[in-house]
Amino acid sequence: MQSSKFLLVGSPNSGKTTLFNALTGLHQKTANYPGVTVEKFYGEFHFQNKHIQLIDLPGIYSLYSTAEDEKLAIQEILNSAYDGIILVVNAHQFEKNLLLILQILELKKPTIIVLNMIDEAQKNNIQFDISALKNLLNVEIVATNARTKQGIQDLLEKLSSIKESTSSFYDLNLLKNYHHLIPESINNYENWLKYYHSESNLEELQVIVDADLNYKKNIQQYILNKCVSKSNVVKNNFKSFDKYLTHKFYGFVFLLITLLITFQLVFFIAEYPMEWLEWIMNNVTIYLKSILPDSEWANLIVDGILPGITGVLIFIPQIAVLFLVIGILEESGYMARISFLLDSIFNKFGLSGKSLIPLVSGVACAVPSILSTRTITNPKEKLITILVLPFMSCSARLPVYTLLISLIFPENDTFLFFNIKGLVLFALYLFGLLMALIYAWIFHKMIHQNKKTFFFIELPSYKLPHWKNLMIIVWNKVKIFITDAGKIIVAISIILWYLSTHTFSSIQNNLNNKYSERFDNDSINIAYKRELLENSYIGLVGKKIEPIIAPLGYDWKIGISLLTSFAAREVFVGTMATLYSSASEDDIISLREKIATAKHSDTNTPVFTTATNVSLLIYYALAMQCISTMVVVYRELKSLKWMIIQFLIMTGTAYLLSFLAYTLISS
Amino acid sequence: MISEKILLLSHLKEGQKVKIVDIKDLYIKNHLGQIGIYPEKEILVSKISWDGATIAIITDNTEIAIRKDIANNIEVQPV
């Protein structure tokens, strides 16, 4: 079977990823703001007995771009082997895309141009003379609407006849005129671009870039005059409500209300499916207990695996609701407006409006968010964004937060019509943002940079969110939570079960002797379980670290949870579930009840007091409890120093503030 | 020397429609050129942030926000 490889190239927000999904049937995340794709993604499909591999590259404005994500795409275009380029152009913003079109065609690679979002262009009275455009550019052009799959079949059929343009779109004397600045061996446009991107000092090459852009500007104008007609040169198509959404005062009021509603929904809507899932898992536990024989395997399933699975499942509704709302904000184009609103504030803290998308994405997971900082062109702003990004409360913290908030506020109380739990959750997210801004400001004052940078944000036009894209966003987030975090949670639950129910043979023998022949008595059985847990492998480790965490109000079981959740924060809940299942008087009560009623074995006082819960909330909001994030920070910054500084600052601040909170509340 | 009719983009108010006359810094000029903002282009100032530090402009159906330090380099003329 014949096989071909194509690069999917286009400017940011041209609908490239939507086209990629339409062609491959895959479910890459899309959004209505630039910079969604910061890495290359592979997909494949078959058409007319041909195997086609497609590579979705980060969006680029031009082949001179120097942003890190754009450079990744440019390197792929200039240096990799492929059979052709599918150049996706936003028809609504055709004029802006013309420079990239001319540059790509000048590379003399087989290319097909996709005029995407053609419906939006038509709505705005932009008309194309496609046959004239084809003749001028000398390549195939297909008009599409990737959202509705209009034109996709046409594109597939034309892929087989893809060819390179024979027209020339750059001044052949351009390079000759500047051979005092560049080596004489550079004799074509492709080599010039390769040279440009290999140089570290681009300042003196700007004069060549300027000459090239000026030359192309005239060609662009000629093409526009011949092939495109539009009703108005400058036209404000943006809805009247945009005025309010980005207003100097009402814009912030609307933003605050949006955030408030988001966190209310997380508790209000997600509460019901969470309760159903918890009820189902409790009944599964009861059923399995009744049918399984009393054996080590049965204990492993009931006390090890099931609590771990429950710890994963019950938080899915909240994660789904949170990302549904974030998806709506992204898809509608409002997220980019939030960047505009916050840019000047962020800038005072050493961040930029472009930091907003990584920071908001950090609410999902810090790992992909750190990768999305590649859109930030200013190295200092990028470094500061990465350093403070893990302060944003990620979805892994959500299970910990909801559990602890429910312990502090067991009833569904309201304050000014708002659910208190939702308000506290909102406050925790704001707390994370506040700490991020405080440390950003400190880093801003400490780090100095002389490099010249260029900042801009594109504000895409508003769109009604597409339900299918929203479902893809929600499904991807839930899937990541189940597969990535879920696997770790269940694996750690099993290991913990073993470590919390087994001990050294000498200790085990002593326990067996102490409790022998008295297992028929329920209360003695529970006392045995409790003593076994305290003397288990994990119990012995927990007691060793207890002096370090005791000032924060934590006992050894919480200490174990802190250690295990270093793999992933949400493991905290699974660990608690496993540890408290191991010695619970009633195995079928919910996790929240088990933890709420837990008592210190020596003093018989509650473990989870308000002071302890607040201290834990602060600790989990601030501590660097995620090995994956640390690895990605190291990979992205290529610096062990910054990774260690970040860990020490986050965990040190968490320890200090948790200690202060515990001391103040308990005194 | 800037003539009477020539203004800096950073000094404009929301809703003003202008034509770009020149972009002073070559580095900034080339970056703006890559996103379709260059001399002779007509632009509309669509938004100015609460403290004037970020300015959004519309050109070719594209709305782009830039910072004041960049706008300080863009000379414009009312149309």
XYZ file of C-alpha atoms in Angstrom:
746
model
C 0.000 0.000 0.000
C 1.311 3.460 -0.931
C 2.150 5.668 2.023
C 2.495 9.465 2.210
C 3.408 11.924 4.917
C 1.952 15.446 5.051
C 2.588 18.371 7.352
C -0.419 20.355 8.518
C 0.799 23.951 8.613
C -1.112 27.144 9.326
C -1.335 30.288 11.351
C -2.617 30.100 14.950
C -6.390 29.825 15.206
C -6.796 28.846 11.542
C -8.755 25.693 12.436
C -5.781 23.421 11.771
C -6.477 21.064 14.647
C -10.188 20.900 13.765
C -9.131 19.857 10.245
C -6.649 17.359 11.725
C -9.471 15.809 13.794
C -11.812 15.783 10.791
C -9.245 13.992 8.617
C -7.875 11.518 11.145
C -10.940 10.952 13.309
C -8.735 11.690 16.321
C -9.676 13.936 19.184
C -6.975 16.536 19.642
C -8.001 19.472 21.785
C -9.135 22.574 19.900
C -9.994 26.035 21.225
C -10.829 29.504 20.057
C -7.521 31.081 21.014
C -4.053 30.975 19.501
C -1.382 28.588 20.720
C -3.470 25.505 21.533
C -1.046 23.220 19.690
C 2.440 23.659 21.100
C 3.788 20.251 20.166
C 3.526 18.195 16.999
C 0.808 15.552 16.908
C 0.675 12.523 14.662
C -2.410 11.056 13.047
C -3.103 8.763 10.151
C -5.919 7.711 7.853
C -6.578 5.767 4.683
C -7.975 7.192 1.478
C -8.372 5.374 -1.846
C -6.148 2.542 -0.663
C -3.416 4.959 0.412
C -2.010 5.270 3.894
C -1.621 8.916 4.844
C 0.303 10.135 7.865
C -0.534 13.636 9.048
C 1.536 15.786 11.399
C -0.259 18.683 13.091
C 2.301 21.408 13.812
C 2.002 24.409 16.162
C 0.533 27.469 14.438
C 2.966 29.949 12.873
C 2.464 33.516 11.695
C 5.482 33.455 9.393
C 8.658 31.514 8.746
C 10.573 34.265 10.567
C 8.773 33.620 13.869
C 11.027 33.079 16.848
C 8.552 31.921 19.515
C 9.599 28.506 20.787
C 6.458 26.645 19.679
C 6.601 28.302 16.248
C 10.295 27.456 15.874
C 9.425 23.799 16.455
C 7.046 23.951 13.487
C 9.520 25.879 11.330
C 12.310 23.360 12.043
C 9.977 20.555 10.950
C 9.026 22.407 7.748
C 12.627 23.250 6.863
C 14.473 20.149 7.953
C 12.266 17.054 7.958
C 11.348 14.709 5.085
C 7.726 14.697 3.908
C 5.602 14.408 0.775
C 3.743 17.674 1.008
C 2.360 20.544 3.041
C -1.334 21.103 3.720
C -1.363 24.844 4.385
C -4.454 25.820 6.379
C -5.495 29.434 6.018
C -8.217 31.231 7.927
C -10.263 32.602 4.999
C -11.784 35.223 7.252
C -8.267 36.570 7.917
C -6.817 35.790 4.486
C -4.822 39.003 4.237
C -2.960 38.259 7.464
C -2.161 34.745 6.217
C -0.766 35.835 2.841
C 2.798 36.304 4.044
C 2.927 32.719 5.309
C 1.394 31.460 2.055
C 4.083 33.192 -0.026
C 6.868 31.953 2.233
C 5.671 28.350 2.185
C 5.239 28.339 -1.597
C 8.739 29.764 -1.978
C 10.153 26.638 -0.320
C 9.195 24.747 -3.511
C 7.614 21.847 -1.635
C 4.415 20.166 -2.876
C 1.671 22.239 -1.248
C -2.108 22.454 -1.179
C -3.837 25.497 0.306
C -6.940 24.986 2.432
C -9.125 28.083 2.702
C -10.717 27.107 5.986
C -13.585 28.860 7.819
C -14.907 29.851 4.404
C -18.375 30.238 5.944
C -17.125 32.943 8.295
C -15.453 34.785 5.400
C -18.701 34.691 3.424
C -20.656 35.947 6.421
C -18.285 38.922 6.497
C -18.719 39.607 2.763
C -15.243 38.424 1.840
C -15.387 36.827 -1.616
C -12.588 34.872 -3.285
C -11.906 34.382 -6.958
C -10.428 30.955 -6.319
C -9.518 30.202 -9.937
C -7.615 33.511 -10.199
C -5.877 32.736 -6.903
C -4.952 29.260 -8.177
C -3.457 30.763 -11.314
C -1.457 33.358 -9.426
C -0.143 31.023 -6.769
C 0.088 28.058 -9.107
C -1.126 25.484 -6.543
C -4.369 23.651 -5.701
C -6.750 25.509 -3.387
C -9.676 23.952 -1.530
C -12.337 25.871 0.391
C -13.415 24.114 3.596
C -15.316 24.444 6.821
C -13.550 21.847 8.966
C -16.176 22.132 11.710
C -18.931 20.834 9.405
C -16.523 18.784 7.238
C -17.542 20.815 4.199
C -14.861 20.465 1.492
C -12.991 17.636 3.227
C -13.769 15.123 0.452
C -12.522 17.614 -2.137
C -9.308 18.097 -0.151
C -8.700 14.333 0.058
C -9.179 13.893 -3.665
C -6.816 16.753 -4.492
C -4.085 15.442 -2.193
C -3.106 12.918 -4.859
C -2.346 15.718 -7.334
C -0.432 17.908 -4.850
C 2.439 19.799 -6.513
C 4.941 22.540 -5.846
C 4.354 26.063 -7.030
C 6.543 27.189 -9.925
C 5.901 30.876 -9.211
C 8.448 32.926 -7.320
C 7.527 35.205 -4.476
C 10.800 36.629 -3.294
C 13.285 39.075 -4.690
C 15.971 36.977 -6.365
C 18.472 39.750 -5.616
C 17.555 39.770 -1.932
C 20.330 37.454 -0.824
C 22.931 38.806 -3.270
C 22.415 42.304 -1.889
C 23.251 41.185 1.618
C 26.152 38.798 1.121
C 28.214 41.054 3.362
C 25.939 39.872 6.189
C 25.386 36.235 5.217
C 27.626 33.553 3.602
C 27.667 33.477 -0.213
C 26.721 29.800 -0.193
C 23.171 30.816 0.792
C 21.545 31.039 -2.582
C 17.881 30.208 -2.121
C 15.019 31.078 0.186
C 15.025 27.774 2.052
C 18.747 28.007 2.840
C 18.298 31.617 3.918
C 15.583 30.617 6.401
C 17.693 27.731 7.698
C 20.572 30.159 8.214
C 18.287 32.714 9.904
C 17.039 30.149 12.421
C 20.536 28.822 13.127
C 21.845 32.259 14.124
C 21.759 33.399 17.730
C 22.123 37.131 16.988
C 19.202 38.071 14.768
C 19.573 41.834 15.203
C 21.821 42.423 12.201
C 19.733 40.138 9.975
C 16.623 42.273 10.542
C 17.550 44.447 7.584
C 17.215 41.411 5.261
C 13.923 40.399 6.885
C 12.688 43.956 6.378
C 13.634 43.911 2.685
C 11.913 40.550 2.193
C 8.729 41.628 4.001
C 8.603 44.847 1.963
C 8.947 42.949 -1.297
C 6.260 40.464 -0.312
C 3.970 43.241 0.865
C 3.653 44.423 -2.721
C 2.881 40.914 -3.968
C 0.327 40.500 -1.179
C -1.395 43.696 -2.232
C -1.424 42.582 -5.875
C -2.984 39.219 -4.955
C -5.603 40.888 -2.765
C -6.558 43.297 -5.525
C -6.891 40.512 -8.096
C -8.484 37.723 -6.071
C -10.288 39.025 -2.983
C -13.176 41.411 -2.669
C -14.484 42.713 0.620
C -17.011 45.263 1.663
C -14.826 47.364 3.944
C -11.118 47.759 4.680
C -11.510 48.222 8.414
C -14.600 46.730 9.888
C -15.489 45.981 13.468
C -17.397 42.720 13.326
C -17.281 42.173 17.021
C -20.442 41.884 18.995
C -21.621 44.767 21.112
C -21.329 42.726 24.299
C -17.577 42.530 23.727
C -17.532 46.153 24.835
C -18.767 45.079 28.256
C -16.727 41.879 28.520
C -13.513 43.846 28.054
C -14.683 47.020 29.773
C -12.305 48.683 32.221
C -14.720 48.048 35.098
C -17.568 45.764 33.938
C -15.029 43.440 32.313
C -13.567 42.572 35.723
C -17.019 42.296 37.315
C -18.060 39.843 34.587
C -14.813 37.887 35.018
C -15.364 37.602 38.768
C -18.970 36.448 38.289
C -17.860 33.896 35.683
C -15.293 32.422 38.055
C -17.744 32.425 40.963
C -20.377 30.577 38.919
C -17.783 28.101 37.664
C -16.876 26.944 41.152
C -20.490 26.905 42.315
C -21.299 24.596 39.397
C -18.426 22.293 40.305
C -20.119 21.584 43.636
C -23.761 22.023 42.699
C -23.981 19.929 39.523
C -21.292 17.389 40.358
C -22.650 16.599 43.828
C -25.426 14.283 42.608
C -23.397 11.983 40.339
C -20.702 11.900 43.031
C -23.202 10.636 45.586
C -24.528 8.026 43.122
C -21.040 6.768 42.362
C -20.180 6.576 46.048
C -23.422 4.652 46.714
C -22.679 2.236 43.875
C -19.109 1.593 45.049
C -20.255 1.051 48.658
C -22.808 -1.501 47.496
C -20.248 -3.241 45.300
C -18.036 -3.488 48.410
C -20.909 -4.946 50.489
C -21.755 -7.438 47.748
C -18.153 -8.580 47.283
C -17.685 -8.935 51.040
C -20.739 -11.195 51.156
C -19.661 -13.516 48.351
C -15.863 -13.639 48.651
C -14.275 -16.161 51.025
C -12.276 -14.794 53.973
C -8.847 -14.796 52.344
C -5.859 -12.578 51.589
C -7.099 -12.059 48.005
C -10.544 -10.988 49.182
C -8.950 -8.481 51.580
C -6.776 -7.180 48.764
C -9.828 -6.577 46.568
C -12.084 -5.112 49.254
C -9.554 -3.117 51.293
C -6.871 -2.427 48.665
C -8.241 -2.192 45.135
C -11.837 -1.024 45.684
C -11.024 2.006 47.879
C -8.432 3.031 45.283
C -10.925 2.757 42.400
C -13.567 4.633 44.429
C -11.030 7.391 45.120
C -10.652 7.831 41.353
C -14.261 7.431 40.228
C -16.107 9.736 42.590
C -14.147 12.798 41.497
C -14.823 12.362 37.782
C -18.063 14.452 37.849
C -16.296 17.467 39.360
C -13.422 17.275 36.908
C -15.885 16.933 34.011
C -17.936 19.969 35.123
C -14.857 22.141 35.669
C -13.480 21.395 32.208
C -16.833 21.764 30.544
C -16.967 25.346 31.823
C -13.325 26.047 30.918
C -14.008 24.517 27.479
C -16.940 26.905 26.962
C -14.717 29.870 27.892
C -12.012 28.713 25.483
C -14.317 27.779 22.593
C -16.296 31.010 22.792
C -13.191 33.206 22.496
C -13.722 34.740 25.944
C -10.486 33.270 27.319
C -8.416 35.466 24.986
C -10.362 38.511 26.270
C -9.447 37.527 29.818
C -5.798 37.585 28.654
C -6.335 41.132 27.361
C -8.007 42.211 30.619
C -5.273 40.777 32.799
C -2.202 41.543 30.689
C -1.381 44.875 32.232
C -1.913 43.484 35.746
C 0.158 40.386 35.018
C 2.857 42.511 33.413
C 3.398 44.352 36.700
C 4.177 40.968 38.272
C 6.651 39.960 35.568
C 4.129 37.836 33.688
C 2.294 38.533 30.448
C -1.250 38.131 29.163
C 0.084 35.056 27.393
C 0.843 33.596 30.831
C -2.894 33.454 31.444
C -3.559 30.473 29.174
C -0.847 28.327 30.839
C -2.007 29.516 34.274
C -5.660 28.728 33.533
C -4.651 25.423 31.934
C -2.758 24.791 35.157
C -6.179 24.322 36.722
C -6.241 21.096 34.704
C -2.683 19.904 35.042
C 0.651 21.681 35.347
C 2.399 19.290 32.969
C 0.784 20.276 29.630
C 0.479 23.867 30.887
C 4.230 24.122 31.289
C 4.576 22.999 27.673
C 2.098 25.682 26.612
C 4.432 28.395 27.967
C 6.318 27.926 24.684
C 4.009 30.561 23.216
C 5.595 33.157 25.531
C 8.390 34.790 23.552
C 9.968 36.687 26.434
C 12.413 34.259 28.181
C 12.071 36.004 31.550
C 8.258 35.939 31.431
C 8.377 32.299 30.365
C 10.714 31.345 33.234
C 8.580 33.166 35.808
C 5.382 31.619 34.421
C 6.854 28.115 34.727
C 8.141 28.778 38.240
C 4.796 29.989 39.600
C 2.463 27.859 37.480
C 2.295 24.899 39.922
C 0.738 27.247 42.506
C -2.419 27.126 40.382
C -4.749 24.480 41.802
C -4.665 21.557 39.382
C -7.389 18.931 39.016
C -5.319 16.556 41.164
C -5.907 18.887 44.104
C -9.661 18.920 43.536
C -10.339 15.535 45.225
C -8.203 16.611 48.196
C -9.935 20.000 48.425
C -13.468 18.617 48.171
C -12.782 15.959 50.777
C -11.289 18.421 53.270
C -13.882 21.142 52.590
C -16.634 18.584 53.220
C -14.984 17.771 56.548
C -14.864 21.442 57.568
C -18.402 22.176 56.285
C -20.329 18.905 56.470
C -23.692 20.578 55.776
C -24.778 22.330 52.574
C -24.832 25.797 54.179
C -25.216 28.926 52.089
C -23.867 32.453 52.314
C -25.659 35.160 50.283
C -27.332 32.437 48.166
C -23.965 30.823 47.438
C -23.017 27.356 48.603
C -20.256 27.794 51.210
C -18.306 24.794 49.925
C -18.247 26.364 46.466
C -17.094 29.678 47.920
C -14.280 28.028 49.866
C -13.218 26.129 46.751
C -13.219 29.390 44.781
C -11.162 31.024 47.542
C -8.606 28.205 47.335
C -8.187 28.728 43.592
C -7.789 32.472 44.196
C -5.295 31.713 46.975
C -3.209 29.695 44.498
C -3.357 32.560 41.993
C -2.433 35.091 44.686
C 0.614 33.058 45.744
C 1.587 32.694 42.075
C 1.442 36.484 41.658
C 3.391 37.156 44.866
C 6.216 34.823 43.855
C 6.078 36.105 40.250
C 6.670 39.619 41.569
C 9.593 38.421 43.714
C 11.155 36.602 40.725
C 10.468 39.661 38.546
C 12.536 41.782 40.903
C 15.320 39.188 41.173
C 15.766 38.115 37.531
C 17.241 40.593 35.066
C 16.992 40.395 31.297
C 18.312 42.603 28.526
C 16.995 40.665 25.533
C 14.546 42.550 23.316
C 11.168 40.831 23.010
C 7.902 41.341 21.223
C 4.507 40.783 22.794
C 1.053 40.541 21.245
C -2.182 38.604 21.778
C -4.620 37.792 19.015
C -8.252 38.174 20.060
C -10.258 35.702 17.950
C -13.825 36.438 16.935
C -16.548 35.070 19.206
C -17.998 31.690 18.342
C -20.758 29.577 19.800
C -19.032 26.623 21.465
C -19.317 23.474 19.401
C -20.779 20.705 21.604
C -18.606 18.046 19.967
C -15.404 19.963 20.717
C -16.581 20.488 24.308
C -17.186 16.760 24.691
C -13.687 16.080 23.319
C -12.159 18.505 25.836
C -14.082 16.973 28.769
C -13.433 13.399 27.640
C -9.693 14.053 27.187
C -9.400 15.515 30.693
C -11.407 12.719 32.302
C -9.439 10.123 30.349
C -6.125 11.625 31.486
C -7.381 11.611 35.092
C -8.516 7.977 34.861
C -5.548 6.616 32.949
C -2.646 8.660 34.294
C -3.699 9.434 37.849
C -6.029 6.437 38.136
C -3.298 3.928 37.350
C -1.000 5.450 39.961
C -3.789 5.681 42.543
C -4.855 2.047 42.132
C -1.244 0.798 42.052
C -0.327 2.771 45.165
C -3.542 1.624 46.869
C -2.519 -2.004 46.330
C 1.034 -1.390 47.559
C -0.299 0.521 50.551
C -2.757 -2.211 51.367
C 0.136 -4.685 51.482
C 2.385 -2.396 53.503
C -0.429 -1.521 55.925
C -1.550 -5.115 56.542
C 1.844 -6.800 56.756
C 4.800 -6.383 59.067
C 8.034 -8.037 60.174
C 7.534 -11.668 61.190
C 8.619 -11.067 64.807
C 5.978 -8.336 65.259
C 3.384 -10.425 63.450
C 4.097 -13.409 65.714
C 3.675 -11.240 68.828
C 0.360 -9.927 67.531
C -0.824 -13.417 66.644
C 0.011 -14.629 70.138
C -1.699 -11.637 71.766
C -4.930 -12.017 69.822
C -5.001 -15.792 69.191
C -8.313 -17.623 69.603
C -10.216 -14.380 70.171
C -11.013 -13.408 66.544
C -14.644 -14.398 66.912
C -15.149 -11.212 68.959
C -15.723 -8.204 66.646
C -14.257 -5.537 68.931
C -11.103 -7.600 69.514
C -10.840 -8.169 65.785
C -10.905 -4.373 65.263
C -8.323 -3.855 68.007
C -6.093 -6.402 66.247
C -6.486 -4.611 62.918
C -5.666 -1.261 64.510
C -2.554 -2.593 66.241
C -1.446 -4.352 63.070
C -1.782 -1.092 61.113
C 0.246 0.840 63.663
C 2.994 -1.784 63.555
C 2.807 -2.468 59.823
C 5.655 -1.547 57.475
C 3.898 1.684 56.534
C 2.945 2.421 60.145
C 6.562 2.159 61.235
C 7.679 4.555 58.447
C 4.851 6.953 59.308
C 5.860 7.078 62.942
C 9.457 7.895 61.949
C 8.342 11.009 60.043
C 5.664 12.020 62.546
C 7.933 14.477 64.479
C 8.497 16.495 61.286
C 4.806 16.844 60.483
C 3.363 16.962 63.989
C 3.742 20.799 64.176
C 1.328 20.990 61.238
C -1.257 18.923 63.123
C -0.711 15.716 61.150
C -0.500 12.183 62.489
C 1.514 9.362 60.955
C -1.338 8.270 58.668
C -1.504 11.727 57.121
C 2.286 11.612 56.891
C 2.033 8.430 54.825
C -0.522 10.157 52.587
C 1.863 13.100 52.081
C 4.632 10.716 51.060
C 2.540 8.632 48.670
C 0.845 11.663 47.123
C 4.206 12.979 46.008
C 3.656 10.710 42.990
C 0.377 12.554 42.329
C -1.614 14.723 44.733
C -4.918 12.905 44.275
C -3.261 9.775 45.680
C -3.864 11.439 49.066
C -7.543 10.485 48.942
C -6.853 6.919 47.817
C -4.211 6.529 50.526
C -6.563 7.811 53.203
C -9.242 5.462 51.901
C -6.889 2.503 52.099
C -5.407 3.378 55.490
C -8.780 4.068 57.085
C -10.315 0.959 55.492
C -7.626 -1.139 57.129
C -8.811 -0.363 60.613
C -12.355 0.814 60.250
C -15.052 -0.463 62.539
C -17.525 -0.372 59.716
C -16.189 -1.085 56.260
C -19.224 0.132 54.396
C -19.472 3.721 55.594
C -18.292 6.366 53.152
C -14.729 7.611 52.997
C -15.785 11.061 54.235
C -17.467 9.527 57.283
C -14.506 7.266 58.002
C -12.121 10.210 57.956
C -14.474 12.526 59.842
C -14.779 10.008 62.689
C -11.108 8.979 62.775
C -9.510 9.311 66.196
C -5.997 9.277 67.581
C -5.494 5.795 69.078
C -3.647 7.113 72.147
C -5.794 10.127 73.112
C -9.075 9.135 71.431
C -9.407 12.715 70.124
C -10.467 13.473 66.508
C -7.634 13.442 63.961
C -9.316 15.777 61.485
C -10.014 18.898 63.491
C -10.749 22.181 61.720
C -7.162 23.285 62.408
C -5.752 20.117 60.837
C -8.079 20.338 57.846
C -7.224 23.990 57.159
C -3.529 23.205 57.590
C -3.856 20.334 55.088
C -5.778 22.492 52.617
C -3.006 25.095 52.706
C -0.321 22.437 52.425
C -1.919 20.865 49.355
C -2.630 24.257 47.784
C 1.018 25.276 47.950
C 3.389 22.321 48.217
C 5.187 20.949 45.165
C 3.655 17.494 45.491
C 4.043 16.264 41.921
C 7.031 14.417 40.537
C 5.742 14.701 36.918
C 5.661 18.501 37.146
C 9.221 18.578 38.470
C 10.427 16.421 35.583
C 8.692 18.638 33.004
C 10.043 21.817 34.638
C 13.540 20.360 34.412
C 12.994 19.312 30.778
C 11.526 22.659 29.723
C 14.028 24.907 31.531
C 16.945 22.491 31.165
C 17.964 23.553 34.649
C 18.257 21.477 37.793
C 18.835 24.707 39.738
C 15.427 26.224 38.943
C 13.670 22.916 39.542
C 15.190 22.673 43.037
C 14.508 26.359 43.796
C 10.879 25.873 42.782
C 10.521 22.768 44.967
C 12.092 24.442 48.007
C 10.040 27.624 47.661
C 6.719 25.845 47.180
C 7.150 23.180 49.840
C 8.835 25.584 52.269
C 5.997 28.110 51.919
C 3.438 25.322 52.316
C 5.078 24.068 55.510
C 5.391 27.529 57.027
C 1.837 28.699 56.257
C 0.297 25.351 57.276
C 2.162 25.560 60.570
C 0.942 29.126 61.139
C -2.648 28.222 60.266
C -2.658 25.166 62.536
C -1.094 27.065 65.428
C -3.486 30.025 65.126
C -6.665 27.968 64.765
C -5.865 25.397 67.422
C -4.728 27.955 70.017
C 10.520 65.176 14.228
C 6.864 64.242 14.331
C 4.599 66.592 12.373
C 1.300 67.869 13.716
C -0.818 65.305 11.930
C 1.339 62.377 12.892
C 0.570 60.774 16.235
C 1.808 57.821 18.193
C -0.571 54.855 18.381
C -0.186 54.847 22.154
C -1.770 58.329 22.321
C -5.005 57.406 20.553
C -8.445 56.871 22.036
C -10.825 53.953 21.580
C -12.689 54.040 18.276
C -10.102 56.123 16.378
C -9.360 54.949 12.852
C -5.856 55.679 11.586
C -3.306 54.750 8.952
C 0.163 53.574 9.951
C 2.820 55.956 8.684
C 5.964 54.399 10.077
C 7.226 51.900 12.633
C 10.423 53.152 14.222
C 12.183 50.107 15.617
C 13.183 47.617 12.897
C 12.849 44.637 15.233
C 9.300 45.673 16.166
C 8.508 46.604 12.556
C 9.460 43.129 11.341
C 7.483 41.403 14.062
C 4.411 43.507 13.365
C 4.898 42.913 9.638
C 4.641 39.179 10.223
C 1.193 39.579 11.730
C -0.001 41.912 8.999
C 0.648 45.286 10.613
C 2.861 47.520 8.501
C 3.010 51.084 7.124
C 0.047 52.102 4.970
C -2.270 49.732 6.851
C -5.496 51.170 8.213
C -6.222 50.219 11.793
C -8.974 50.820 14.289
C -8.219 51.216 17.993
C -10.806 48.844 19.440
C -9.874 48.601 23.124
C -7.598 50.191 25.656
C -7.001 48.450 28.960
C -7.955 50.075 32.275
C -4.481 51.567 32.758
C -3.690 52.153 29.093
C -0.886 49.593 29.160
C -2.460 47.249 26.589
C -4.047 48.445 23.351
C -6.166 46.326 20.984
C -6.344 47.190 17.304
C -8.313 45.733 14.419
C -6.913 45.285 10.973
C -7.982 42.858 8.224
C -10.703 41.343 10.434
C -8.069 40.476 13.011
C -8.024 41.970 16.462
C -4.606 42.126 18.062
C -3.583 43.434 21.476
C -0.134 44.990 21.872
C 1.580 46.710 24.762
C 2.094 50.434 25.069
C 5.882 50.116 24.665
C 5.301 48.661 21.199
C 2.557 51.168 20.353
C 5.031 53.944 21.212
C 6.997 52.956 18.115
C 4.057 53.155 15.722
C 3.419 56.501 14.042
C -0.061 56.967 12.669
C -2.160 59.505 10.831
C -5.937 59.924 11.221
C -7.998 58.851 8.188
